[in-house]
């Protein structure tokens, strides 16, 4: 059965594609007040280098729930401090100048409470910057639910299921205009995934380390083989692969930045 912890090596196979949205988000971060930088859901430290370079004179603090990922993050040498904790319950003992969260919050519920709490940590002029995949109803992700429910109805029931990530307008409304300056946008990346050496579908390799994890955690080895075979077959129809170019894989992501008003009383 699949381990419940994250696999940094598997996740890192697409490091460049996963880093690009983080860099796009970081480019929207303006001048900050004094204080440390917080990498919420730092994972293996993929964004640590960019954050440490941009804010070389500040402490960089990373938080993640995965011991395996934190071990990798420690080896980068970019972080002043690393904390193993649940992002939904953690409370800092400092006021961060920037809370940066790349590809974490789509796993977390109750975004209204979560982001209001994070925004409360900010000093005047401090920023919250968030990026989340919004791919849930595209074939790459929808097929995971459909096939799991079809093959293993005793363990999977997605009736009424809704993703944690809402429409962009929802996040624009979360932060009172009198207290916060909020910017929300979406980007649809057309990702080119190269053919794989073992002939498996490139999209399967992309999702296996992330979106597929909650399914595989409930399956045995033979069940995993059966599931992957059907997933591969249906991916081939949704995302045709060529021997030369691989596959073009559209991927939707949602971004927002929030700055606490400097003149707030």
XYZ file of C-alpha atoms in Angstrom, residues 6 20 24 32 47 59 62 79 84 91 119 121 127 133 140 142 148 160 166 173 177 182 199 217-218 236 242 259:
28
model
C 5.078 12.614 0.415
C 7.030 28.505 -12.469
C 4.957 34.234 -11.143
C 7.520 44.758 2.495
C 10.722 27.900 -3.591
C 14.880 35.230 8.126
C 9.406 27.115 6.339
C 15.865 28.287 5.574
C 6.780 20.555 11.248
C 0.024 30.061 15.126
C -4.199 37.933 7.184
C -0.898 37.847 11.379
C 1.486 40.673 2.412
C -4.206 24.587 -8.542
C -6.458 14.735 -15.292
C -11.841 14.232 -12.652
C -11.900 5.186 -8.181
C -21.796 16.007 -3.820
C -13.579 28.306 -4.927
C -14.636 39.173 -1.401
C -11.399 46.810 1.098
C -6.438 42.355 -2.781
C 5.905 4.316 -21.905
C -3.431 5.443 -0.125
C -6.580 3.291 -0.002
C -4.612 8.604 -23.708
C 3.144 11.721 -29.637
C -1.621 43.611 1.494
